[in-house]
Short mmCIF file of C-alpha atoms in Angstrom, two decimals:
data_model
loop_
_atom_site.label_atom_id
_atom_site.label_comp_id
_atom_site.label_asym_id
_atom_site.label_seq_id
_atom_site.Cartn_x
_atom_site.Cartn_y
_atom_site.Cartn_z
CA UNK A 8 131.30 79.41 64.19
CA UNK A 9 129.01 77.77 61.94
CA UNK A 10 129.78 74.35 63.07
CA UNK A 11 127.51 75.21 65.98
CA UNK A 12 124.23 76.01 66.01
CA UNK A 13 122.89 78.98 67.27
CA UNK A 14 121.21 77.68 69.79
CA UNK A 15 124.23 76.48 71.65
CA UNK A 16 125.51 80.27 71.71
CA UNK A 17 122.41 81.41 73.28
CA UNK A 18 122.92 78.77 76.12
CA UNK A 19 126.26 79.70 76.39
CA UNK A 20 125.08 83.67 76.65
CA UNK A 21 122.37 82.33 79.56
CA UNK A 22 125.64 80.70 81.22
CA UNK A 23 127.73 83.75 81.17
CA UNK A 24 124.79 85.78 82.29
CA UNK A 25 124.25 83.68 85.80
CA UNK A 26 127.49 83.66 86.51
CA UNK A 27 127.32 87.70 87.47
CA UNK A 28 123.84 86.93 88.89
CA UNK A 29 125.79 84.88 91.69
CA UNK A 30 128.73 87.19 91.86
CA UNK A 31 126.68 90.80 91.94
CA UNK A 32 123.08 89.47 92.97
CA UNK A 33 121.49 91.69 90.61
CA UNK A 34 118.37 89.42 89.50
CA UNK A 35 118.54 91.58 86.40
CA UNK A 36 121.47 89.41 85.26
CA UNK A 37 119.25 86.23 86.22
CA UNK A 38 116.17 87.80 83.63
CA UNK A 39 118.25 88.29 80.75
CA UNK A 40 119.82 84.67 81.38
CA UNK A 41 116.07 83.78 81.33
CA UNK A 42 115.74 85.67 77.89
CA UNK A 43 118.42 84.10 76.89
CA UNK A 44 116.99 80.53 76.99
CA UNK A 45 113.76 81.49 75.67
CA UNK A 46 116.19 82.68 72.40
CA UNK A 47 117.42 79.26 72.30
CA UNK A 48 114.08 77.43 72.42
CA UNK A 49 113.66 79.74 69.76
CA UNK A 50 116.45 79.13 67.55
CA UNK A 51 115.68 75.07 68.14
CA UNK A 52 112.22 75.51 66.63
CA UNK A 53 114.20 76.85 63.64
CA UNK A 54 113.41 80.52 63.97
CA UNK A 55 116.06 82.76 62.84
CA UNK A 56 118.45 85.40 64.14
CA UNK A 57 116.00 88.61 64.04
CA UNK A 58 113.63 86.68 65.96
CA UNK A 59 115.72 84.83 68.18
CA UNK A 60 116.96 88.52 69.20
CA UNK A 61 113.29 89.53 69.60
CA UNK A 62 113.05 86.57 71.56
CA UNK A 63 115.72 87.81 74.15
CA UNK A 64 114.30 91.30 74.27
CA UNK A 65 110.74 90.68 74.81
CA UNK A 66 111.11 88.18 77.51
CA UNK A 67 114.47 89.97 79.51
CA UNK A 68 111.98 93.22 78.92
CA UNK A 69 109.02 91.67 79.89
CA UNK A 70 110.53 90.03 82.91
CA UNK A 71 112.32 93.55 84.11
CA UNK A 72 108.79 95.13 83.86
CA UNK A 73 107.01 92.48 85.77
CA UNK A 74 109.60 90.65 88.63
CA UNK A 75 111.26 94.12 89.62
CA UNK A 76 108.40 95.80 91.06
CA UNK A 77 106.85 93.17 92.50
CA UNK A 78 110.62 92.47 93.90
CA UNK A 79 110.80 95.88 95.56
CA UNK A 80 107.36 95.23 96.78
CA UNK A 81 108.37 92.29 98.96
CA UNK A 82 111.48 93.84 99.48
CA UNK A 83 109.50 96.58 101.58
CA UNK A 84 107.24 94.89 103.53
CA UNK A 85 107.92 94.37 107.17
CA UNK A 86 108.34 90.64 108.10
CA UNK A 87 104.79 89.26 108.73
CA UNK A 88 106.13 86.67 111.48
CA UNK A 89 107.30 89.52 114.92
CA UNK A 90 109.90 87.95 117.04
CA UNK A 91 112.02 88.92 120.09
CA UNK A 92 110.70 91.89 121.64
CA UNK A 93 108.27 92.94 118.55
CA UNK A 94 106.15 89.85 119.49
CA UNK A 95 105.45 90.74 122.70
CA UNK A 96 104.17 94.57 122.00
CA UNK A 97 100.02 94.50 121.80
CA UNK A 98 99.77 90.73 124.08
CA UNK A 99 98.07 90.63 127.12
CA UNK A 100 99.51 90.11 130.49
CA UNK A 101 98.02 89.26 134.12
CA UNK A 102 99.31 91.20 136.86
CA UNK A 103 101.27 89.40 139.36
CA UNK A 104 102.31 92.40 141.78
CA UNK A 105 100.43 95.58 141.35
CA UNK A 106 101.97 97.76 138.63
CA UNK A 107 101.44 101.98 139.11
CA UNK A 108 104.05 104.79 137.53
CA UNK A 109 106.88 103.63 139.41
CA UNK A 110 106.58 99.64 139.19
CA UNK A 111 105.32 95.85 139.56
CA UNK A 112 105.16 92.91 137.91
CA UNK A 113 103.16 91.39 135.06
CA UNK A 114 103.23 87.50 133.86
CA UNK A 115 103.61 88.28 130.47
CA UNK A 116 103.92 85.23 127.61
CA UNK A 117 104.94 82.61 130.83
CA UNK A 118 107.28 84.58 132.11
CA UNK A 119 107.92 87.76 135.23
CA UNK A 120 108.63 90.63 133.91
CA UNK A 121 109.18 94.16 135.60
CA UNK A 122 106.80 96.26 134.71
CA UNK A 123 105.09 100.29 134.52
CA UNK A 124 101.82 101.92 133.85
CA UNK A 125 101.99 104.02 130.57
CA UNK A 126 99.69 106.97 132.71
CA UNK A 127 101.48 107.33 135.99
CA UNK A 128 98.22 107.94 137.76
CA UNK A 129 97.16 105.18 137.09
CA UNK A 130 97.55 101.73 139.21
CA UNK A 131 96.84 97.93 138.08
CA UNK A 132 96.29 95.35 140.95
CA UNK A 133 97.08 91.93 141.22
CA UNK A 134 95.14 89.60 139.04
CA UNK A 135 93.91 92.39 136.13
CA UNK A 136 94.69 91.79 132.49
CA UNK A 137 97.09 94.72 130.67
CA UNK A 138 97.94 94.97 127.50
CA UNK A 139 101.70 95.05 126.55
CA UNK A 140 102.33 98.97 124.53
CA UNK A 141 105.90 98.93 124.78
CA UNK A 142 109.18 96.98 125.79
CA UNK A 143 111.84 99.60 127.38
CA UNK A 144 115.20 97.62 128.49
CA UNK A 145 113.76 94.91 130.65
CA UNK A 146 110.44 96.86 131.45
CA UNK A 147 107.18 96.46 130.16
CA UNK A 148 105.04 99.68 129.87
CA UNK A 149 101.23 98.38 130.34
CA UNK A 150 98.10 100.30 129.73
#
C-alpha cells in the first residue's frame, strides 16, 4: 500500500463512488465522489491524511447542504415551457360559429375547435374574441 500514493486511493474512492451514482441516481453518491477529488488535490499538494479526510468532509458536506435543496427546488417547479393542451388554456380565440351553453365553434391557435360558453346564459357571436379557460375532451370552454 505504500507504493502508492495517497492520492491515487482517493481517485480510486471518487471512481467507486460514481459508479452507484449511475446505478442508483442518488446525486449524493456523485457529491462525495466530488469530495473525494478535492481529497486528492489535497493529498498532491502534500497535505496529509487528517486533512485530506477534512478535505472529503467539508466539501461532500458542503455540497449536500448547498446542491440538495436547490435540487428539490427545481425538482418542484412546474415546467416553465406548457405544451399539448396546457398551452392552449388562457389564449385567445375568434369565434367562427356563435358559441352559447350548448355549442359553436372558435378558431383557436389556427385551428376549429368545438366549443362552449363557461356561463350558459351567455352567447358569443361570430367574429368576437374569447379567451380559452379550459380544454374538456375535444371542447373548449370560452368565457
Amino acid at each position: 500500500m505504500n507504493d502508492i500514493d495517497a492520492w491515487v486511493w482517493w481517485l480510486v474512492a471518487a471512481a467507486a463512488l460514481g459508479i452507484p451514482l449511475v446505478v442508483t441516481a442518488m446525486p449524493e453518491f456523485g457529491m462525495f465522489a466530488v469530495g473525494a477529488v478535492a481529497a486528492a488535490v489535497a493529498s498532491g499538494f502534500g497535505a496529509d491524511l487528517v486533512v485530506q479526510v477534512l478535505v472529503f468532509v467539508v466539501v461532500s458536506v458542503a455540497l449536500i447542504a448547498v446542491v440538495r435543496p436547490v435540487a428539490a427546488r427545481h425538482r418542484s417547479q412546474r415546467p416553465q415551457l406548457a405544451t399539448g393542451i396546457d398551452a392552449l388554456k388562457g389564449r385567445q380565440a375568434v369565434v367562427v360559429e356563435r358559441v352559447d351553453g350548448s355549442g359553436g365553434r372558435i378558431k383557436l391557435a389556427g385551428e376549429i375547435w368545438s366549443a362552449r360558453a363557461l356561463d350558459t346564459g351567455r352567447a358569443f357571436e361570430a367574429g368576437e374574441e374569447v379567451d380559452v379557460v379550459d380544454i374538456e375532451g375535444a371542447t373548449a370552454i370560452i368565457m
